[in-house]
Amino acid sequence: MPIKIELLKADPLLSFLVFGALIYVVLLMLVLIYHIFKGFFR
Amino acid sequence: MRQISNIQLFALIVTFEIGSTTLFVLGVGAKRDAWIVVLVSFLFSFILLWIYTEIPKYYPKQNFAEILTDCLGVILAKPLLLLYSLYFLGQATHNFYEFGALIKMTALPTTPLTVILYLFIVVMVYILNKGIEVIARSIEVFLPFLFFFLLAAYFLIMISGDFELENLLPILGDGLQPVLTEAPKVVGFPFGETVVFLVIWHYVQKQPHIRKTTYIAVTVSTFLLLIAQIIFIAVLGAELTATSEIPLLEALLSVHIAMIFTNLDIIGVFIMFIGGFYKTAIHFFAFCLAFSWLLNKTNPKWICIIFGLALPMISILRFESLSDQRWKGMEGNVYNILIYAILPLLLLLIIKVKKKHKKM
């Protein structure tokens, strides 16, 4: 579903949550990959 | 530590799920098939509930902050805790504003919204300061009344004469597409909102029974929601239900039985008040807990008082009107999928991988 910009502009808390969550999704995926490789090469 | 029984957890989840959902026709975009949207979303929600209830299995009796710190380390855990606490605060403002506005619209039309919200929050802060046990016990007391009034309302609407099951036909007349388009919204609201219980699991006495209790509670509440959906559409028709601001009240106002059972909107107001109060209270309590853990405090009392007094102002500043609140709530909930589905899933995967390596 495309992100509706006018909704994010109208609700700063929602936009903070969406972008914060996006950053964390990337970070947690990196952490997950790190742990998988850590176990793999041990 | 304060603890709640599994029956109290059941009462918390059922009240939370029913909460504001009786006021809407969920999945109304699918018109007369809205009830099928709820059914499909309920099946999807089982995956979400499995994720939420799997996490406490690895960390029984540990709070969400401890789980995050153990899993991700302090540097990554703290901002994530802030993100979740703001999400809970955001949800609390949604519920709070919505119920304040609905109470004003239905029961107290000449009272300013600010007064209604402050009366609301004073009671809420008092009860939250008493702790989770008191919230759970009070819900345990009110739940039978909530059930009674809901079922009585449904029964009276059904025998009122306006109930026409033909309004639900043809089933899936427009195919599966509208149902599948609407399902993500309903998975997010109300099922995805149960992510709030991640910060409450550690209070539960019998940790191994959390999953069973949660599944039973969500099934019971979905059953009640399904009946509500079918009744609204059968009485009001798909078009009127979609445009109606509070379908429960509209349906209740249509009840005229032998000139005795009329003007039953008070039942609707009771259901709205109990559901709205506890839904807001649980979200706000989760925010207070998460925020106090963020500041390394064990008692959320002062956070509860300070933010409690600010909550009506935050809600009024955030939303211009009820339609603005509903727009932000319904559209925004789809984007919250990252918070209620993707992040817990990634968290669970990290926990599983870490625990697996520890065993090896």
Tab-separated table of C-alpha atoms in Angstrom:
chain	number	residue	atom	x	y	z
A	1	MET	CA	0.000	0.000	0.000
A	2	PRO	CA	1.499	3.392	-0.974
A	3	ILE	CA	2.230	5.721	1.934
A	4	LYS	CA	-0.141	8.695	1.954
A	5	ILE	CA	2.010	11.781	2.444
A	6	GLU	CA	-0.897	14.030	3.469
A	7	LEU	CA	-1.666	11.645	6.342
A	8	LEU	CA	1.931	11.741	7.559
A	9	LYS	CA	1.989	15.548	7.260
A	10	ALA	CA	-1.240	15.830	9.223
A	11	ASP	CA	-0.039	13.539	12.011
A	12	PRO	CA	3.588	14.135	13.104
A	13	LEU	CA	3.410	11.402	15.765
A	14	LEU	CA	2.385	8.837	13.159
A	15	SER	CA	5.164	9.916	10.796
A	16	PHE	CA	7.702	9.668	13.640
A	17	LEU	CA	6.449	6.172	14.461
A	18	VAL	CA	6.474	5.033	10.829
A	19	PHE	CA	9.990	6.294	10.094
A	20	GLY	CA	11.301	5.153	13.486
A	21	ALA	CA	9.836	1.710	12.910
A	22	LEU	CA	11.295	1.578	9.374
A	23	ILE	CA	14.762	2.346	10.742
A	24	TYR	CA	14.325	-0.318	13.407
A	25	VAL	CA	13.157	-2.914	10.898
A	26	VAL	CA	16.435	-2.408	9.015
A	27	LEU	CA	18.482	-2.448	12.236
A	28	LEU	CA	16.837	-5.603	13.577
A	29	MET	CA	17.315	-7.343	10.237
A	30	LEU	CA	21.013	-6.509	10.421
A	31	VAL	CA	21.158	-7.807	14.001
A	32	LEU	CA	19.399	-10.999	12.908
A	33	ILE	CA	21.800	-11.531	9.993
A	34	TYR	CA	24.744	-10.869	12.344
A	35	HIS	CA	23.534	-13.520	14.801
A	36	ILE	CA	22.849	-16.049	12.044
A	37	PHE	CA	26.361	-15.611	10.592
A	38	LYS	CA	27.906	-15.578	14.063
A	39	GLY	CA	26.417	-19.001	14.751
A	40	PHE	CA	27.277	-20.238	11.267
A	41	PHE	CA	30.996	-19.433	11.464
A	42	ARG	CA	31.463	-20.457	15.086
B	1	MET	CA	5.531	-8.268	42.556
B	2	ARG	CA	1.920	-7.462	41.692
B	3	GLN	CA	0.347	-10.260	39.732
B	4	ILE	CA	-2.843	-10.981	37.840
B	5	SER	CA	-4.603	-14.300	37.408
B	6	ASN	CA	-5.324	-15.851	34.038
B	7	ILE	CA	-9.035	-15.098	34.420
B	8	GLN	CA	-8.140	-11.458	34.943
B	9	LEU	CA	-5.937	-11.594	31.844
B	10	PHE	CA	-8.906	-13.025	29.958
B	11	ALA	CA	-11.106	-10.154	31.197
B	12	LEU	CA	-8.426	-7.610	30.239
B	13	ILE	CA	-8.084	-8.950	26.699
B	14	VAL	CA	-11.832	-9.309	26.068
B	15	THR	CA	-12.602	-5.793	27.333
B	16	PHE	CA	-9.665	-4.432	25.368
B	17	GLU	CA	-10.731	-6.155	22.152
B	18	ILE	CA	-14.414	-5.251	22.469
B	19	GLY	CA	-13.416	-1.747	23.648
B	20	SER	CA	-14.160	0.616	20.824
B	21	THR	CA	-14.830	-1.993	18.169
B	22	THR	CA	-18.559	-2.235	18.913
B	23	LEU	CA	-18.806	1.340	17.683
B	24	PHE	CA	-17.562	0.571	14.204
B	25	VAL	CA	-18.483	-1.737	11.458
B	26	LEU	CA	-15.060	-3.170	10.858
B	27	GLY	CA	-14.163	-3.792	7.233
B	28	VAL	CA	-17.092	-1.714	6.037
B	29	GLY	CA	-15.361	-1.246	2.670
B	30	ALA	CA	-16.482	-4.790	1.871
B	31	LYS	CA	-20.101	-3.632	2.464
B	32	ARG	CA	-22.409	-6.565	3.299
B	33	ASP	CA	-19.385	-8.897	3.558
B	34	ALA	CA	-17.856	-6.922	6.430
B	35	TRP	CA	-18.441	-9.824	8.791
B	36	ILE	CA	-16.363	-12.104	6.519
B	37	VAL	CA	-13.544	-9.545	6.749
B	38	VAL	CA	-13.627	-9.927	10.550
B	39	LEU	CA	-13.554	-13.705	10.219
B	40	VAL	CA	-10.591	-13.679	7.816
B	41	SER	CA	-8.710	-11.144	9.952
B	42	PHE	CA	-9.340	-13.254	13.027
B	43	LEU	CA	-7.595	-16.185	11.329
B	44	PHE	CA	-4.621	-13.970	10.408
B	45	SER	CA	-4.526	-12.604	13.953
B	46	PHE	CA	-3.702	-16.084	15.264
B	47	ILE	CA	-0.238	-15.733	13.711
B	48	LEU	CA	0.255	-12.376	15.451
B	49	LEU	CA	-0.963	-13.745	18.780
B	50	TRP	CA	1.394	-16.713	18.413
B	51	ILE	CA	4.322	-14.283	17.999
B	52	TYR	CA	3.279	-12.168	20.994
B	53	THR	CA	2.805	-15.185	23.254
B	54	GLU	CA	5.990	-16.926	22.107
B	55	ILE	CA	8.251	-14.144	23.444
B	56	PRO	CA	7.358	-14.591	27.169
B	57	LYS	CA	8.117	-18.331	26.841
B	58	TYR	CA	11.811	-17.467	26.543
B	59	TYR	CA	11.705	-14.800	29.250
B	60	PRO	CA	9.093	-15.779	31.836
B	61	LYS	CA	8.459	-13.113	34.489
B	62	GLN	CA	10.809	-10.647	32.787
B	63	ASN	CA	9.446	-7.315	31.680
B	64	PHE	CA	9.583	-6.011	28.109
B	65	ALA	CA	12.526	-3.676	28.836
B	66	GLU	CA	14.573	-6.558	30.242
B	67	ILE	CA	13.722	-8.710	27.228
B	68	LEU	CA	14.771	-5.962	24.800
B	69	THR	CA	17.977	-5.252	26.721
B	70	ASP	CA	18.929	-8.933	26.841
B	71	CYS	CA	18.087	-9.426	23.191
B	72	LEU	CA	19.467	-6.242	21.602
B	73	GLY	CA	21.704	-4.573	24.194
B	74	VAL	CA	21.041	-1.242	25.931
B	75	ILE	CA	21.944	0.984	22.963
B	76	LEU	CA	19.365	-0.558	20.632
B	77	ALA	CA	16.826	-1.389	23.341
B	78	LYS	CA	16.260	2.116	24.710
B	79	PRO	CA	15.188	3.846	21.459
B	80	LEU	CA	12.978	0.878	20.621
B	81	LEU	CA	11.345	1.168	24.030
B	82	LEU	CA	10.782	4.877	23.335
B	83	LEU	CA	9.206	3.985	19.986
B	84	TYR	CA	6.839	1.519	21.623
B	85	SER	CA	5.974	3.897	24.469
B	86	LEU	CA	5.079	6.623	21.933
B	87	TYR	CA	3.015	4.126	19.968
B	88	PHE	CA	1.065	3.257	23.124
B	89	LEU	CA	0.629	6.958	23.916
B	90	GLY	CA	-0.611	7.545	20.372
B	91	GLN	CA	-3.140	4.743	20.673
B	92	ALA	CA	-4.235	6.068	24.081
B	93	THR	CA	-4.891	9.524	22.574
B	94	HIS	CA	-6.977	7.906	19.812
B	95	ASN	CA	-9.196	5.997	22.263
B	96	PHE	CA	-9.341	8.872	24.697
B	97	TYR	CA	-10.419	11.484	22.160
B	98	GLU	CA	-12.868	9.147	20.465
B	99	PHE	CA	-14.688	8.278	23.669
B	100	GLY	CA	-14.678	11.827	24.933
B	101	ALA	CA	-16.198	12.967	21.620
B	102	LEU	CA	-18.768	10.164	21.607
B	103	ILE	CA	-19.825	10.802	25.201
B	104	LYS	CA	-20.191	14.481	24.331
B	105	MET	CA	-22.222	13.639	21.243
B	106	THR	CA	-24.551	11.165	22.930
B	107	ALA	CA	-24.847	11.932	26.639
B	108	LEU	CA	-23.373	15.358	27.452
B	109	PRO	CA	-23.880	17.582	24.384
B	110	THR	CA	-23.540	20.931	26.176
B	111	THR	CA	-20.462	20.032	28.265
B	112	PRO	CA	-17.113	21.130	26.794
B	113	LEU	CA	-14.965	18.246	25.566
B	114	THR	CA	-12.060	19.315	27.792
B	115	VAL	CA	-14.219	18.906	30.914
B	116	ILE	CA	-15.335	15.422	29.869
B	117	LEU	CA	-11.753	14.385	29.122
B	118	TYR	CA	-10.441	15.728	32.447
B	119	LEU	CA	-13.190	13.937	34.398
B	120	PHE	CA	-12.242	10.809	32.511
B	121	ILE	CA	-8.507	11.127	33.175
B	122	VAL	CA	-8.786	11.863	36.909
B	123	VAL	CA	-10.508	8.520	37.465
B	124	MET	CA	-8.082	6.810	35.119
B	125	VAL	CA	-4.959	8.166	36.808
B	126	TYR	CA	-6.380	7.165	40.199
B	127	ILE	CA	-7.061	3.601	39.100
B	128	LEU	CA	-3.720	3.280	37.270
B	129	ASN	CA	-1.843	4.481	40.341
B	130	LYS	CA	-3.353	1.592	42.260
B	131	GLY	CA	-1.566	-0.763	39.876
B	132	ILE	CA	-2.331	-3.527	37.431
B	133	GLU	CA	-4.078	-5.691	40.056
B	134	VAL	CA	-6.746	-3.064	40.645
B	135	ILE	CA	-7.290	-2.487	36.921
B	136	ALA	CA	-7.622	-6.232	36.378
B	137	ARG	CA	-9.950	-6.722	39.354
B	138	SER	CA	-12.196	-3.849	38.348
B	139	ILE	CA	-12.424	-5.213	34.797
B	140	GLU	CA	-13.282	-8.601	36.292
B	141	VAL	CA	-16.191	-6.927	38.087
B	142	PHE	CA	-17.438	-5.013	35.042
B	143	LEU	CA	-17.013	-7.726	32.413
B	144	PRO	CA	-20.208	-9.673	33.301
B	145	PHE	CA	-22.185	-6.410	33.065
B	146	LEU	CA	-20.545	-5.615	29.740
B	147	PHE	CA	-21.443	-9.086	28.448
B	148	PHE	CA	-24.977	-8.781	29.767
B	149	PHE	CA	-25.591	-5.370	28.212
B	150	LEU	CA	-23.998	-6.378	24.899
B	151	LEU	CA	-26.010	-9.578	24.614
B	152	ALA	CA	-29.192	-7.831	25.803
B	153	ALA	CA	-28.655	-5.118	23.190
B	154	TYR	CA	-28.082	-7.695	20.451
B	155	PHE	CA	-31.128	-9.709	21.518
B	156	LEU	CA	-33.440	-6.685	21.657
B	157	ILE	CA	-32.230	-5.444	18.273
B	158	MET	CA	-32.814	-8.893	16.764
B	159	ILE	CA	-36.411	-9.152	18.001
B	160	SER	CA	-37.261	-5.530	17.225
B	161	GLY	CA	-38.612	-6.367	13.763
B	162	ASP	CA	-36.045	-4.457	11.695
B	163	PHE	CA	-33.673	-7.403	11.623
B	164	GLU	CA	-33.497	-8.692	8.036
B	165	LEU	CA	-30.907	-11.292	7.206
B	166	GLU	CA	-31.571	-10.672	3.493
B	167	ASN	CA	-29.425	-7.535	3.876
B	168	LEU	CA	-26.413	-9.850	4.134
B	169	LEU	CA	-27.128	-11.520	0.800
B	170	PRO	CA	-25.550	-12.267	-1.605
B	171	ILE	CA	-22.578	-13.503	0.411
B	172	LEU	CA	-19.324	-12.647	-1.390
B	173	GLY	CA	-21.403	-11.105	-4.181
B	174	ASP	CA	-18.460	-8.883	-5.240
B	175	GLY	CA	-15.947	-11.714	-4.923
B	176	LEU	CA	-13.066	-12.091	-2.495
B	177	GLN	CA	-11.202	-8.941	-3.579
B	178	PRO	CA	-13.023	-6.397	-1.305
B	179	VAL	CA	-12.651	-8.764	1.658
B	180	LEU	CA	-8.913	-9.193	1.130
B	181	THR	CA	-8.464	-5.426	0.593
B	182	GLU	CA	-10.155	-4.624	3.905
B	183	ALA	CA	-8.569	-7.448	5.939
B	184	PRO	CA	-5.210	-5.686	6.689
B	185	LYS	CA	-7.087	-2.780	8.321
B	186	VAL	CA	-9.020	-5.140	10.597
B	187	VAL	CA	-5.927	-7.201	11.408
B	188	GLY	CA	-4.375	-3.926	12.604
B	189	PHE	CA	-7.461	-2.787	14.469
B	190	PRO	CA	-8.399	-4.416	16.810
B	191	PHE	CA	-6.248	-7.570	16.594
B	192	GLY	CA	-2.834	-5.953	16.100
B	193	GLU	CA	-3.441	-3.685	19.062
B	194	THR	CA	-2.960	-6.681	21.364
B	195	VAL	CA	0.768	-5.961	20.973
B	196	VAL	CA	0.200	-3.795	24.069
B	197	PHE	CA	0.086	-6.986	26.140
B	198	LEU	CA	3.821	-7.520	25.496
B	199	VAL	CA	4.408	-5.108	28.390
B	200	ILE	CA	1.822	-6.824	30.596
B	201	TRP	CA	2.678	-10.538	30.181
B	202	HIS	CA	5.211	-10.499	33.044
B	203	TYR	CA	2.422	-9.707	35.523
B	204	VAL	CA	0.569	-12.941	34.721
B	205	GLN	CA	0.770	-15.575	37.457
B	206	LYS	CA	0.675	-18.733	35.356
B	207	GLN	CA	2.998	-17.944	32.488
B	208	PRO	CA	2.562	-21.267	30.601
B	209	HIS	CA	-1.169	-20.548	30.219
B	210	ILE	CA	-0.764	-17.138	28.594
B	211	ARG	CA	-1.206	-18.410	25.029
B	212	LYS	CA	-4.279	-20.513	25.807
B	213	THR	CA	-5.932	-17.643	27.715
B	214	THR	CA	-5.156	-15.171	24.940
B	215	TYR	CA	-6.543	-17.395	22.197
B	216	ILE	CA	-9.747	-18.065	24.150
B	217	ALA	CA	-10.194	-14.366	24.974
B	218	VAL	CA	-9.658	-13.239	21.374
B	219	THR	CA	-12.007	-15.951	20.100
B	220	VAL	CA	-14.755	-14.888	22.525
B	221	SER	CA	-14.368	-11.215	21.652
B	222	THR	CA	-14.319	-11.982	17.913
B	223	PHE	CA	-17.530	-13.966	18.325
B	224	LEU	CA	-19.174	-10.928	19.931
B	225	LEU	CA	-17.810	-8.659	17.208
B	226	LEU	CA	-19.105	-10.966	14.500
B	227	ILE	CA	-22.604	-10.913	15.994
B	228	ALA	CA	-22.394	-7.120	16.164
B	229	GLN	CA	-21.344	-6.868	12.502
B	230	ILE	CA	-24.123	-9.161	11.331
B	231	ILE	CA	-26.727	-7.311	13.407
B	232	PHE	CA	-25.647	-3.848	12.245
B	233	ILE	CA	-25.774	-4.829	8.583
B	234	ALA	CA	-29.000	-6.809	8.976
B	235	VAL	CA	-30.765	-3.916	10.737
B	236	LEU	CA	-29.311	-0.848	9.063
B	237	GLY	CA	-28.244	-2.250	5.688
B	238	ALA	CA	-24.740	-1.975	4.258
B	239	GLU	CA	-25.037	1.646	2.998
B	240	LEU	CA	-26.486	3.181	6.159
B	241	THR	CA	-24.058	1.222	8.348
B	242	ALA	CA	-21.122	2.567	6.344
B	243	THR	CA	-22.250	6.197	6.694
B	244	SER	CA	-23.481	5.975	10.290
B	245	GLU	CA	-21.167	7.531	12.893
B	246	ILE	CA	-22.148	5.151	15.735
B	247	PRO	CA	-23.981	2.134	14.245
B	248	LEU	CA	-24.595	0.587	17.683
B	249	LEU	CA	-26.600	3.604	18.786
B	250	GLU	CA	-28.479	3.809	15.482
B	251	ALA	CA	-29.417	0.145	15.784
B	252	LEU	CA	-30.429	0.545	19.446
B	253	LEU	CA	-32.582	3.557	18.633
B	254	SER	CA	-34.487	1.439	16.132
B	255	VAL	CA	-35.718	-0.811	18.976
B	256	HIS	CA	-39.383	-0.238	19.903
B	257	ILE	CA	-40.866	-3.272	21.597
B	258	ALA	CA	-44.389	-2.945	23.045
B	259	MET	CA	-43.633	0.688	23.998
B	260	ILE	CA	-41.612	-0.648	26.932
B	261	PHE	CA	-38.190	-1.246	25.445
B	262	THR	CA	-37.524	2.070	23.733
B	263	ASN	CA	-34.760	4.692	23.862
B	264	LEU	CA	-32.142	2.089	24.683
B	265	ASP	CA	-29.253	4.380	23.810
B	266	ILE	CA	-28.238	4.337	27.485
B	267	ILE	CA	-27.136	0.705	26.998
B	268	GLY	CA	-24.977	1.869	24.107
B	269	VAL	CA	-23.468	4.631	26.228
B	270	PHE	CA	-22.681	2.132	29.004
B	271	ILE	CA	-20.950	-0.223	26.546
B	272	MET	CA	-19.032	2.695	25.038
B	273	PHE	CA	-18.010	4.048	28.405
B	274	ILE	CA	-16.727	0.761	29.879
B	275	GLY	CA	-15.006	-0.311	26.671
B	276	GLY	CA	-13.454	3.074	26.012
B	277	PHE	CA	-12.314	3.643	29.563
B	278	TYR	CA	-10.465	0.359	29.864
B	279	LYS	CA	-9.022	0.427	26.375
B	280	THR	CA	-7.564	3.869	27.007
B	281	ALA	CA	-6.435	2.809	30.495
B	282	ILE	CA	-4.552	-0.250	29.197
B	283	HIS	CA	-2.816	1.720	26.437
B	284	PHE	CA	-1.950	4.543	28.811
B	285	PHE	CA	-0.722	2.120	31.480
B	286	ALA	CA	1.502	0.430	28.878
B	287	PHE	CA	2.908	3.840	27.927
B	288	CYS	CA	3.596	4.707	31.598
B	289	LEU	CA	5.334	1.361	32.189
B	290	ALA	CA	7.471	1.579	29.041
B	291	PHE	CA	8.393	5.203	29.735
B	292	SER	CA	9.313	4.471	33.359
B	293	TRP	CA	11.559	1.593	32.233
B	294	LEU	CA	13.142	3.983	29.781
B	295	LEU	CA	14.039	6.278	32.690
B	296	ASN	CA	15.160	3.286	34.802
B	297	LYS	CA	12.320	3.826	37.273
B	298	THR	CA	10.375	0.935	38.722
B	299	ASN	CA	7.243	2.840	39.745
B	300	PRO	CA	5.320	4.603	36.961
B	301	LYS	CA	3.229	6.648	39.447
B	302	TRP	CA	4.628	10.126	38.668
B	303	ILE	CA	4.802	9.511	34.951
B	304	CYS	CA	1.175	8.458	35.130
B	305	ILE	CA	0.160	11.666	36.935
B	306	ILE	CA	2.200	14.075	34.775
B	307	PHE	CA	1.288	12.567	31.406
B	308	GLY	CA	-2.232	11.885	32.616
B	309	LEU	CA	-2.815	15.576	33.169
B	310	ALA	CA	-1.322	16.297	29.746
B	311	LEU	CA	-3.254	13.567	27.911
B	312	PRO	CA	-6.485	15.567	27.325
B	313	MET	CA	-4.446	18.458	25.888
B	314	ILE	CA	-2.353	16.149	23.703
B	315	SER	CA	-5.545	14.493	22.414
B	316	ILE	CA	-7.279	17.790	21.646
B	317	LEU	CA	-4.177	19.171	19.932
B	318	ARG	CA	-3.695	16.010	17.881
B	319	PHE	CA	-7.234	15.722	16.542
B	320	GLU	CA	-9.415	18.445	15.088
B	321	SER	CA	-12.655	16.473	15.125
B	322	LEU	CA	-14.039	12.959	15.379
B	323	SER	CA	-13.828	12.480	11.610
B	324	ASP	CA	-10.196	13.666	11.668
B	325	GLN	CA	-9.464	11.174	14.462
B	326	ARG	CA	-11.133	8.343	12.557
B	327	TRP	CA	-9.258	9.178	9.361
B	328	LYS	CA	-5.904	9.219	11.173
B	329	GLY	CA	-6.821	6.094	13.115
B	330	MET	CA	-8.088	3.909	10.287
B	331	GLU	CA	-5.527	4.955	7.663
B	332	GLY	CA	-2.647	5.184	10.121
B	333	ASN	CA	-3.226	1.764	11.588
B	334	VAL	CA	-2.175	0.133	8.321
B	335	TYR	CA	1.283	1.755	8.614
B	336	ASN	CA	1.539	0.620	12.217
B	337	ILE	CA	1.968	-2.916	10.846
B	338	LEU	CA	5.687	-2.315	11.289
B	339	ILE	CA	5.207	-1.873	15.035
B	340	TYR	CA	2.609	-4.509	15.781
B	341	ALA	CA	3.749	-7.220	13.357
B	342	ILE	CA	7.170	-6.806	11.751
B	343	LEU	CA	9.189	-5.624	14.794
B	344	PRO	CA	7.831	-8.327	17.185
B	345	LEU	CA	8.471	-10.955	14.483
B	346	LEU	CA	12.083	-9.817	14.025
B	347	LEU	CA	12.507	-9.668	17.790
B	348	LEU	CA	11.255	-13.225	18.151
B	349	LEU	CA	13.559	-14.447	15.376
B	350	ILE	CA	16.562	-12.806	17.069
B	351	ILE	CA	15.595	-14.380	20.406
B	352	LYS	CA	15.224	-17.812	18.785
B	353	VAL	CA	18.560	-17.602	16.943
B	354	LYS	CA	20.369	-16.397	20.073
B	355	LYS	CA	18.862	-19.102	22.288
B	356	LYS	CA	19.658	-21.766	19.693
B	357	HIS	CA	23.327	-20.735	19.583
B	358	LYS	CA	23.503	-20.703	23.379
B	359	LYS	CA	22.275	-24.308	23.497
B	360	MET	CA	24.870	-25.453	20.943
